[in-house]
């Protein structure tokens, strides 16, 4: 019996096993790499979203933390209140005040009483005054309890011959409420304290800019 033939067969089997094991290892590594790559792609896809507008354009968006989004809602809530409570004329006064009262708590009754004391609506009609506002800065402190902040804006009251402007710094606190059609942000102003600068006369040309 030729034993060398058995030795050759044995070596061939060993080589075949080594090749087979090597192929399995390579396939396993390839599968692992592919799985990691695919997982990262899926994870990246979850961090982004595509938005299609009415014109057919596609935009890529990135989600933000819920606390950051809430801060933006607070800021927009305050800006909306300022634009309604401090900017109006005789035709928009009633609707603006009514809308603004939905954005503020009991402090709103006190502010409304101040307007009523000076007969604001009749003053707008008799003097033909129009009020506008320009928001300069706003800051909301999310870490305070309750949430607080301040807003700086310029209020201008003008007539045909000119007007008067003043800077207003308002400090406020906020509390959450249920969302509604009248209060889409689900928040109300609790305290509202204002400081006014000295009024400055404004020329008609400047008001039109």
PDB file of C-alpha atoms in Angstrom:
ATOM      1  CA  UNK A   1       0.000   0.000   0.000  1.00  0.00           C
ATOM      2  CA  UNK A   2       1.326   3.409  -0.981  1.00  0.00           C
ATOM      3  CA  UNK A   3       1.060   5.538   2.184  1.00  0.00           C
ATOM      4  CA  UNK A   4       2.128   8.687   0.333  1.00  0.00           C
ATOM      5  CA  UNK A   5      -1.259   8.720  -1.402  1.00  0.00           C
ATOM      6  CA  UNK A   6      -3.059   8.841   1.959  1.00  0.00           C
ATOM      7  CA  UNK A   7      -0.740  11.635   3.041  1.00  0.00           C
ATOM      8  CA  UNK A   8      -1.530  13.638  -0.100  1.00  0.00           C
ATOM      9  CA  UNK A   9      -5.277  13.140   0.396  1.00  0.00           C
ATOM     10  CA  UNK A  10      -4.967  14.192   4.023  1.00  0.00           C
ATOM     11  CA  UNK A  11      -3.084  17.351   3.078  1.00  0.00           C
ATOM     12  CA  UNK A  12      -5.647  18.126   0.406  1.00  0.00           C
ATOM     13  CA  UNK A  13      -8.473  17.829   2.937  1.00  0.00           C
ATOM     14  CA  UNK A  14      -6.625  20.084   5.361  1.00  0.00           C
ATOM     15  CA  UNK A  15      -6.024  22.710   2.644  1.00  0.00           C
ATOM     16  CA  UNK A  16      -9.661  22.506   1.623  1.00  0.00           C
ATOM     17  CA  UNK A  17     -10.785  22.996   5.226  1.00  0.00           C
ATOM     18  CA  UNK A  18      -8.424  25.960   5.668  1.00  0.00           C
ATOM     19  CA  UNK A  19      -9.725  27.555   2.482  1.00  0.00           C
ATOM     20  CA  UNK A  20     -13.321  26.926   3.529  1.00  0.00           C
ATOM     21  CA  UNK A  21     -12.747  28.369   7.004  1.00  0.00           C
ATOM     22  CA  UNK A  22     -10.943  31.377   5.516  1.00  0.00           C
ATOM     23  CA  UNK A  23     -13.847  32.003   3.151  1.00  0.00           C
ATOM     24  CA  UNK A  24     -16.304  31.792   6.050  1.00  0.00           C
ATOM     25  CA  UNK A  25     -14.243  34.272   8.074  1.00  0.00           C
ATOM     26  CA  UNK A  26     -14.014  36.666   5.136  1.00  0.00           C
ATOM     27  CA  UNK A  27     -17.761  36.407   4.510  1.00  0.00           C
ATOM     28  CA  UNK A  28     -18.482  37.006   8.192  1.00  0.00           C
ATOM     29  CA  UNK A  29     -16.234  40.074   8.229  1.00  0.00           C
ATOM     30  CA  UNK A  30     -17.832  41.361   5.040  1.00  0.00           C
ATOM     31  CA  UNK A  31     -21.314  40.836   6.481  1.00  0.00           C
ATOM     32  CA  UNK A  32     -20.324  42.623   9.710  1.00  0.00           C
ATOM     33  CA  UNK A  33     -18.869  45.591   7.818  1.00  0.00           C
ATOM     34  CA  UNK A  34     -21.936  45.776   5.587  1.00  0.00           C
ATOM     35  CA  UNK A  35     -24.248  45.586   8.600  1.00  0.00           C
ATOM     36  CA  UNK A  36     -22.400  48.415  10.420  1.00  0.00           C
ATOM     37  CA  UNK A  37     -22.394  50.567   7.279  1.00  0.00           C
ATOM     38  CA  UNK A  38     -26.111  49.994   6.715  1.00  0.00           C
ATOM     39  CA  UNK A  39     -26.910  50.682  10.377  1.00  0.00           C
ATOM     40  CA  UNK A  40     -25.079  53.998  10.251  1.00  0.00           C
ATOM     41  CA  UNK A  41     -26.890  54.965   7.081  1.00  0.00           C
ATOM     42  CA  UNK A  42     -30.263  54.161   8.644  1.00  0.00           C
ATOM     43  CA  UNK A  43     -29.346  56.033  11.819  1.00  0.00           C
ATOM     44  CA  UNK A  44     -28.281  59.033   9.745  1.00  0.00           C
ATOM     45  CA  UNK A  45     -31.540  58.892   7.779  1.00  0.00           C
ATOM     46  CA  UNK A  46     -33.546  59.053  11.031  1.00  0.00           C
ATOM     47  CA  UNK A  47     -31.770  62.303  11.951  1.00  0.00           C
ATOM     48  CA  UNK A  48     -32.917  64.012   8.761  1.00  0.00           C
ATOM     49  CA  UNK A  49     -36.186  64.545   6.982  1.00  0.00           C
ATOM     50  CA  UNK A  50     -37.220  65.762   3.580  1.00  0.00           C
ATOM     51  CA  UNK A  51     -39.927  68.406   3.262  1.00  0.00           C
ATOM     52  CA  UNK A  52     -41.866  68.914   0.050  1.00  0.00           C
ATOM     53  CA  UNK A  53     -43.458  72.341  -0.303  1.00  0.00           C
ATOM     54  CA  UNK A  54     -46.457  73.262  -2.427  1.00  0.00           C
ATOM     55  CA  UNK A  55     -44.245  74.334  -5.335  1.00  0.00           C
ATOM     56  CA  UNK A  56     -42.634  70.894  -5.554  1.00  0.00           C
ATOM     57  CA  UNK A  57     -39.277  71.892  -4.067  1.00  0.00           C
ATOM     58  CA  UNK A  58     -37.621  69.475  -1.658  1.00  0.00           C
ATOM     59  CA  UNK A  59     -35.748  70.656   1.437  1.00  0.00           C
ATOM     60  CA  UNK A  60     -33.654  68.676   3.883  1.00  0.00           C
ATOM     61  CA  UNK A  61     -34.338  69.326   7.547  1.00  0.00           C
ATOM     62  CA  UNK A  62     -32.621  68.302  10.754  1.00  0.00           C
ATOM     63  CA  UNK A  63     -34.645  67.699  13.946  1.00  0.00           C
ATOM     64  CA  UNK A  64     -33.903  69.711  17.074  1.00  0.00           C
ATOM     65  CA  UNK A  65     -34.363  69.028  20.754  1.00  0.00           C
ATOM     66  CA  UNK A  66     -37.885  69.439  22.129  1.00  0.00           C
ATOM     67  CA  UNK A  67     -36.640  71.988  24.679  1.00  0.00           C
ATOM     68  CA  UNK A  68     -35.190  74.138  21.898  1.00  0.00           C
ATOM     69  CA  UNK A  69     -38.443  73.979  19.955  1.00  0.00           C
ATOM     70  CA  UNK A  70     -40.395  74.991  23.057  1.00  0.00           C
ATOM     71  CA  UNK A  71     -38.083  77.967  23.512  1.00  0.00           C
ATOM     72  CA  UNK A  72     -38.879  79.120  19.971  1.00  0.00           C
ATOM     73  CA  UNK A  73     -42.586  78.802  20.739  1.00  0.00           C
ATOM     74  CA  UNK A  74     -42.169  80.933  23.862  1.00  0.00           C
ATOM     75  CA  UNK A  75     -40.304  83.579  21.858  1.00  0.00           C
ATOM     76  CA  UNK A  76     -42.962  83.633  19.147  1.00  0.00           C
ATOM     77  CA  UNK A  77     -45.687  83.832  21.786  1.00  0.00           C
ATOM     78  CA  UNK A  78     -44.137  86.961  23.316  1.00  0.00           C
ATOM     79  CA  UNK A  79     -43.551  88.558  19.918  1.00  0.00           C
ATOM     80  CA  UNK A  80     -47.173  87.900  18.978  1.00  0.00           C
ATOM     81  CA  UNK A  81     -48.411  89.460  22.214  1.00  0.00           C
ATOM     82  CA  UNK A  82     -46.269  92.567  21.714  1.00  0.00           C
ATOM     83  CA  UNK A  83     -47.369  92.977  18.091  1.00  0.00           C
ATOM     84  CA  UNK A  84     -51.022  92.907  19.144  1.00  0.00           C
ATOM     85  CA  UNK A  85     -50.942  94.760  22.462  1.00  0.00           C
ATOM     86  CA  UNK A  86     -48.703  97.626  21.378  1.00  0.00           C
ATOM     87  CA  UNK A  87     -49.408  97.950  17.627  1.00  0.00           C
ATOM     88  CA  UNK A  88     -52.859  99.008  16.394  1.00  0.00           C
ATOM     89  CA  UNK A  89     -55.052 101.771  15.032  1.00  0.00           C
ATOM     90  CA  UNK A  90     -58.719 102.592  15.513  1.00  0.00           C
ATOM     91  CA  UNK A  91     -59.841  99.788  13.153  1.00  0.00           C
ATOM     92  CA  UNK A  92     -57.644  97.012  14.600  1.00  0.00           C
ATOM     93  CA  UNK A  93     -57.640  97.959  18.285  1.00  0.00           C
ATOM     94  CA  UNK A  94     -60.569  95.807  19.444  1.00  0.00           C
ATOM     95  CA  UNK A  95     -59.497  92.648  17.610  1.00  0.00           C
ATOM     96  CA  UNK A  96     -55.850  93.020  18.609  1.00  0.00           C
ATOM     97  CA  UNK A  97     -56.657  93.476  22.282  1.00  0.00           C
ATOM     98  CA  UNK A  98     -59.102  90.575  22.244  1.00  0.00           C
ATOM     99  CA  UNK A  99     -56.495  88.280  20.669  1.00  0.00           C
ATOM    100  CA  UNK A 100     -53.764  89.447  23.026  1.00  0.00           C
ATOM    101  CA  UNK A 101     -55.883  88.741  26.114  1.00  0.00           C
ATOM    102  CA  UNK A 102     -55.901  85.062  25.118  1.00  0.00           C
ATOM    103  CA  UNK A 103     -52.102  85.047  25.436  1.00  0.00           C
ATOM    104  CA  UNK A 104     -51.822  86.477  28.949  1.00  0.00           C
ATOM    105  CA  UNK A 105     -53.220  85.521  32.356  1.00  0.00           C
ATOM    106  CA  UNK A 106     -54.719  87.781  35.016  1.00  0.00           C
ATOM    107  CA  UNK A 107     -52.102  90.442  34.330  1.00  0.00           C
ATOM    108  CA  UNK A 108     -53.983  91.137  31.124  1.00  0.00           C
ATOM    109  CA  UNK A 109     -56.944  92.527  33.068  1.00  0.00           C
ATOM    110  CA  UNK A 110     -54.661  95.046  34.754  1.00  0.00           C
ATOM    111  CA  UNK A 111     -53.125  96.100  31.443  1.00  0.00           C
ATOM    112  CA  UNK A 112     -56.567  96.457  29.876  1.00  0.00           C
ATOM    113  CA  UNK A 113     -57.660  98.610  32.805  1.00  0.00           C
ATOM    114  CA  UNK A 114     -54.733 100.932  32.078  1.00  0.00           C
ATOM    115  CA  UNK A 115     -55.892 101.330  28.470  1.00  0.00           C
ATOM    116  CA  UNK A 116     -59.467 101.925  29.597  1.00  0.00           C
ATOM    117  CA  UNK A 117     -58.341 104.568  32.101  1.00  0.00           C
ATOM    118  CA  UNK A 118     -56.867 106.670  29.293  1.00  0.00           C
ATOM    119  CA  UNK A 119     -59.765 105.832  26.942  1.00  0.00           C
ATOM    120  CA  UNK A 120     -57.335 104.447  24.373  1.00  0.00           C
ATOM    121  CA  UNK A 121     -59.838 103.597  21.647  1.00  0.00           C
ATOM    122  CA  UNK A 122     -61.438 107.035  21.593  1.00  0.00           C
ATOM    123  CA  UNK A 123     -57.999 108.613  21.636  1.00  0.00           C
ATOM    124  CA  UNK A 124     -57.068 106.690  18.496  1.00  0.00           C
ATOM    125  CA  UNK A 125     -60.204 107.933  16.758  1.00  0.00           C
ATOM    126  CA  UNK A 126     -60.025 111.576  17.841  1.00  0.00           C
ATOM    127  CA  UNK A 127     -56.287 112.026  17.294  1.00  0.00           C
ATOM    128  CA  UNK A 128     -56.006 109.653  14.315  1.00  0.00           C
ATOM    129  CA  UNK A 129     -53.023 107.885  15.882  1.00  0.00           C
ATOM    130  CA  UNK A 130     -51.462 104.680  14.571  1.00  0.00           C
ATOM    131  CA  UNK A 131     -49.126 102.618  16.753  1.00  0.00           C
ATOM    132  CA  UNK A 132     -46.469 100.264  15.399  1.00  0.00           C
ATOM    133  CA  UNK A 133     -43.718  98.209  17.012  1.00  0.00           C
ATOM    134  CA  UNK A 134     -40.244  97.083  16.018  1.00  0.00           C
ATOM    135  CA  UNK A 135     -38.811  94.201  18.033  1.00  0.00           C
ATOM    136  CA  UNK A 136     -35.115  94.596  18.724  1.00  0.00           C
ATOM    137  CA  UNK A 137     -34.202  91.686  20.984  1.00  0.00           C
ATOM    138  CA  UNK A 138     -35.741  88.871  22.993  1.00  0.00           C
ATOM    139  CA  UNK A 139     -34.326  86.415  25.507  1.00  0.00           C
ATOM    140  CA  UNK A 140     -36.036  83.443  27.177  1.00  0.00           C
ATOM    141  CA  UNK A 141     -34.425  81.692  30.153  1.00  0.00           C
ATOM    142  CA  UNK A 142     -35.530  78.053  30.048  1.00  0.00           C
ATOM    143  CA  UNK A 143     -33.665  77.059  33.230  1.00  0.00           C
ATOM    144  CA  UNK A 144     -35.557  79.419  35.527  1.00  0.00           C
ATOM    145  CA  UNK A 145     -38.703  78.406  37.428  1.00  0.00           C
ATOM    146  CA  UNK A 146     -41.038  79.649  36.152  1.00  0.00           C
ATOM    147  CA  UNK A 147     -39.671  80.261  32.653  1.00  0.00           C
ATOM    148  CA  UNK A 148     -38.758  83.939  32.397  1.00  0.00           C
ATOM    149  CA  UNK A 149     -37.242  86.412  29.996  1.00  0.00           C
ATOM    150  CA  UNK A 150     -37.255  89.908  28.580  1.00  0.00           C
ATOM    151  CA  UNK A 151     -37.995  91.607  25.291  1.00  0.00           C
ATOM    152  CA  UNK A 152     -36.843  94.971  23.958  1.00  0.00           C
ATOM    153  CA  UNK A 153     -38.891  96.752  21.317  1.00  0.00           C
ATOM    154  CA  UNK A 154     -39.658 100.219  20.001  1.00  0.00           C
ATOM    155  CA  UNK A 155     -43.218 101.504  19.963  1.00  0.00           C
ATOM    156  CA  UNK A 156     -44.034 104.391  17.642  1.00  0.00           C
ATOM    157  CA  UNK A 157     -47.222 106.418  17.626  1.00  0.00           C
ATOM    158  CA  UNK A 158     -47.647 108.694  14.644  1.00  0.00           C
ATOM    159  CA  UNK A 159     -49.977 110.990  12.800  1.00  0.00           C
ATOM    160  CA  UNK A 160     -49.707 112.862   9.518  1.00  0.00           C
ATOM    161  CA  UNK A 161     -47.372 115.516  10.944  1.00  0.00           C
ATOM    162  CA  UNK A 162     -44.970 113.110  12.650  1.00  0.00           C
ATOM    163  CA  UNK A 163     -44.776 110.836  15.609  1.00  0.00           C
ATOM    164  CA  UNK A 164     -43.173 109.838  18.883  1.00  0.00           C
ATOM    165  CA  UNK A 165     -41.104 106.712  19.550  1.00  0.00           C
ATOM    166  CA  UNK A 166     -40.033 105.082  22.789  1.00  0.00           C
ATOM    167  CA  UNK A 167     -38.082 101.977  23.661  1.00  0.00           C
ATOM    168  CA  UNK A 168     -39.885  99.461  25.854  1.00  0.00           C
ATOM    169  CA  UNK A 169     -38.143  96.802  27.940  1.00  0.00           C
ATOM    170  CA  UNK A 170     -40.575  94.187  29.224  1.00  0.00           C
ATOM    171  CA  UNK A 171     -39.689  91.440  31.694  1.00  0.00           C
ATOM    172  CA  UNK A 172     -42.018  88.461  31.896  1.00  0.00           C
ATOM    173  CA  UNK A 173     -42.676  84.995  33.295  1.00  0.00           C
ATOM    174  CA  UNK A 174     -44.616  82.216  31.567  1.00  0.00           C
ATOM    175  CA  UNK A 175     -46.702  79.176  32.437  1.00  0.00           C
ATOM    176  CA  UNK A 176     -47.974  76.351  30.237  1.00  0.00           C
ATOM    177  CA  UNK A 177     -51.648  75.779  29.454  1.00  0.00           C
ATOM    178  CA  UNK A 178     -53.604  73.566  27.076  1.00  0.00           C
ATOM    179  CA  UNK A 179     -53.305  74.482  23.415  1.00  0.00           C
ATOM    180  CA  UNK A 180     -56.335  75.978  21.716  1.00  0.00           C
ATOM    181  CA  UNK A 181     -57.300  77.765  18.543  1.00  0.00           C
ATOM    182  CA  UNK A 182     -56.866  81.098  20.325  1.00  0.00           C
ATOM    183  CA  UNK A 183     -53.604  80.036  21.999  1.00  0.00           C
ATOM    184  CA  UNK A 184     -51.757  77.674  19.668  1.00  0.00           C
ATOM    185  CA  UNK A 185     -48.511  77.833  21.681  1.00  0.00           C
ATOM    186  CA  UNK A 186     -50.114  76.479  24.852  1.00  0.00           C
ATOM    187  CA  UNK A 187     -48.584  79.123  27.117  1.00  0.00           C
ATOM    188  CA  UNK A 188     -49.674  82.281  28.917  1.00  0.00           C
ATOM    189  CA  UNK A 189     -47.850  85.273  30.290  1.00  0.00           C
ATOM    190  CA  UNK A 190     -47.962  85.412  34.075  1.00  0.00           C
ATOM    191  CA  UNK A 191     -46.082  88.581  34.980  1.00  0.00           C
ATOM    192  CA  UNK A 192     -45.398  91.512  32.657  1.00  0.00           C
ATOM    193  CA  UNK A 193     -43.359  94.443  33.932  1.00  0.00           C
ATOM    194  CA  UNK A 194     -42.337  97.234  31.575  1.00  0.00           C
ATOM    195  CA  UNK A 195     -39.868 100.120  31.611  1.00  0.00           C
ATOM    196  CA  UNK A 196     -40.182 102.949  29.110  1.00  0.00           C
ATOM    197  CA  UNK A 197     -37.425 105.168  27.739  1.00  0.00           C
ATOM    198  CA  UNK A 198     -37.835 108.888  27.208  1.00  0.00           C
ATOM    199  CA  UNK A 199     -40.014 109.510  24.116  1.00  0.00           C
ATOM    200  CA  UNK A 200     -38.359 110.867  20.978  1.00  0.00           C
ATOM    201  CA  UNK A 201     -40.021 112.740  18.177  1.00  0.00           C
ATOM    202  CA  UNK A 202     -39.861 111.009  14.797  1.00  0.00           C
ATOM    203  CA  UNK A 203     -40.159 112.695  11.415  1.00  0.00           C
ATOM    204  CA  UNK A 204     -42.694 111.443   8.881  1.00  0.00           C
ATOM    205  CA  UNK A 205     -39.896 110.484   6.477  1.00  0.00           C
ATOM    206  CA  UNK A 206     -38.365 108.183   9.083  1.00  0.00           C
ATOM    207  CA  UNK A 207     -41.697 106.513   9.775  1.00  0.00           C
ATOM    208  CA  UNK A 208     -42.068 105.539   6.126  1.00  0.00           C
ATOM    209  CA  UNK A 209     -38.677 103.775   5.988  1.00  0.00           C
TER     210      UNK A 209
END
